[in-house]
CSV table of C-alpha atoms in Angstrom, one decimal:
chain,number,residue,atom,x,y,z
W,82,UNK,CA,106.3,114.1,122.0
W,83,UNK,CA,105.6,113.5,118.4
W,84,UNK,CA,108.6,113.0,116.0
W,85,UNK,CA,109.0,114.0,112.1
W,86,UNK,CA,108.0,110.0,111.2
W,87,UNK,CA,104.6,110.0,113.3
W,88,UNK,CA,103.7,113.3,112.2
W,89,UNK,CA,104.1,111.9,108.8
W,90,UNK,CA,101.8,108.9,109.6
W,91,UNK,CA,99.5,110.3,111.3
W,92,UNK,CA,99.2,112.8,108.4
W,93,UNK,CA,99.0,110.3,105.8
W,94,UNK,CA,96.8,107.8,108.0
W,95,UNK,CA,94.0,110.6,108.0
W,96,UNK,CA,94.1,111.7,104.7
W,97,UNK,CA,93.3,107.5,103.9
W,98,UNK,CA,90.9,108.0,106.2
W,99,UNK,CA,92.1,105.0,108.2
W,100,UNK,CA,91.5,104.9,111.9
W,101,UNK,CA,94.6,103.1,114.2
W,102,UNK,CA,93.0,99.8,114.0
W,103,UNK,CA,92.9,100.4,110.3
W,104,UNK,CA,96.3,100.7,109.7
W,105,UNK,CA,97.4,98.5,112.1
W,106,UNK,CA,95.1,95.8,110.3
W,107,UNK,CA,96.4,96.7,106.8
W,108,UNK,CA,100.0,96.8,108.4
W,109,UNK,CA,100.1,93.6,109.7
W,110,UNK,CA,100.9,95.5,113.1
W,111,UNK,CA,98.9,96.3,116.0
W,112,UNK,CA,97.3,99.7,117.5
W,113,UNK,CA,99.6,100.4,120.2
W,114,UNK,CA,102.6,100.4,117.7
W,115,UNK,CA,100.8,102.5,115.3
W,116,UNK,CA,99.9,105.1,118.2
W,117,UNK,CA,103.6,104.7,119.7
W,118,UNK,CA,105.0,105.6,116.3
W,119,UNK,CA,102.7,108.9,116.0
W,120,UNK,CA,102.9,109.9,119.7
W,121,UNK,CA,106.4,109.3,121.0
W,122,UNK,CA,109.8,108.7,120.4
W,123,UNK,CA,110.4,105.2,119.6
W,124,UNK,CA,114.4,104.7,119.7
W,125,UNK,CA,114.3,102.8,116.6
W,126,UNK,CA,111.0,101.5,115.0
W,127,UNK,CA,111.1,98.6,113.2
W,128,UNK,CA,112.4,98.6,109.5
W,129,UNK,CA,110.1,95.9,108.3
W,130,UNK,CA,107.0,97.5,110.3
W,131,UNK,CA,108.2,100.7,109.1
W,132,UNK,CA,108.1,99.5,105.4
W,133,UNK,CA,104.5,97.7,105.7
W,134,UNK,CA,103.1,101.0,106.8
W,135,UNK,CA,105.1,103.2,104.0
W,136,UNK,CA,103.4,100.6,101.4
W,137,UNK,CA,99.7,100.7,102.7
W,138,UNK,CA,100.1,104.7,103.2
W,139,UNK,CA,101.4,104.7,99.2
W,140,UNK,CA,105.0,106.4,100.2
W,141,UNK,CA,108.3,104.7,100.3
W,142,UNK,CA,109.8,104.2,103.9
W,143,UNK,CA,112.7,106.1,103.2
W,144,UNK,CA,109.9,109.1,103.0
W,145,UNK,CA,108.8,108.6,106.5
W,146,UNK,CA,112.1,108.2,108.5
W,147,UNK,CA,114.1,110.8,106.6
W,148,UNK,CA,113.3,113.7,109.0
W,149,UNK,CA,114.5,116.2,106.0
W,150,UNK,CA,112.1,114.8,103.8
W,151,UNK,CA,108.9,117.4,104.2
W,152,UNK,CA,107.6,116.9,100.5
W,153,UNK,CA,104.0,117.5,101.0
W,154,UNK,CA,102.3,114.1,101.0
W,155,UNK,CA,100.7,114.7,97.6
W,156,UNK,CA,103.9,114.8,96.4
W,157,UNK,CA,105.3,111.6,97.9
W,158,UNK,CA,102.2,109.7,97.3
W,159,UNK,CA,102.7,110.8,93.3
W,160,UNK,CA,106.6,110.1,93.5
W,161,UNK,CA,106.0,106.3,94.7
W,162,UNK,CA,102.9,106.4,91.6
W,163,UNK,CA,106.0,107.8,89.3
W,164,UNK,CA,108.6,105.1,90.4
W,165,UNK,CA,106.3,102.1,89.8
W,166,UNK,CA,105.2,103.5,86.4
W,167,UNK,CA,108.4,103.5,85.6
W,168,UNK,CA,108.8,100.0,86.0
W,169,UNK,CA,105.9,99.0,84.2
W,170,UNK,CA,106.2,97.6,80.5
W,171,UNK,CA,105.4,100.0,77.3
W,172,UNK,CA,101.9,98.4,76.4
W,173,UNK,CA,100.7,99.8,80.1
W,174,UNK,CA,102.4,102.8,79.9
W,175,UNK,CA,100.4,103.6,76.9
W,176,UNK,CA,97.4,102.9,78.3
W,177,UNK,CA,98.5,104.8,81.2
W,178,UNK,CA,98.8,107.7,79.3
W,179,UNK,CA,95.8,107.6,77.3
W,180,UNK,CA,93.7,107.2,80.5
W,181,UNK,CA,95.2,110.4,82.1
W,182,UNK,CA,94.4,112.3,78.3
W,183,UNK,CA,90.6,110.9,78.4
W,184,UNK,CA,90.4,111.7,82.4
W,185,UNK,CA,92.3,115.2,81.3
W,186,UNK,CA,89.8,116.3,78.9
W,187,UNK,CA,86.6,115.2,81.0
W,188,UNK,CA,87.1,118.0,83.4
């Protein structure tokens, strides 16, 4: 029985492309735990395992556990993008922003 946070996973694992081990690798965790998460109902995962695998899947961890949370995983993955560019100085910004213009007006 799958919950809301492995469906999440699993979601987000595949549209990486990562496999189990993947993950698991980049996760600092191992395959079982990664397959537990996504395939049953684990009383209460790890916070700091939780937290690697938000960061590696480009979400925050609060996205994966909050069972309300069903933003489509474009949109999470662009909410994280939006929080750290908020946090980063006005020279980057700027160059930020010009990228997206050039990218913008190659298509």
């Amino acid at each position: 029985m799958s919950t809301p946070l492995g469906d999440k996973v699993r979601e987000l694992r595949k549209a990486k492309g990562y496999t189990l081990d993947k993950l698991a690798e980049l996760a600092e965790s191992s395959k079982s735990y990664i397959w537990e998460l996504e395939n049953k109902n684990p009383p209460r995962p790890s916070a700091d395992k939780v937290a690697k695998i938000a960061a590696v899947l480009g979400v925050t961890a609060d996205y994966l556990i909050d069972p309300t949370d069903t933003m489509k995983v474009e949109d999470a993955t662009d909410a994280v993008f939006f929080r750290n560019y908020q946090k980063m100085d006005p020279a980057t910004k700027d160059k930020i922003r010009r990228m997206a213009k050039l990218i913008g007006e190659g298509e």
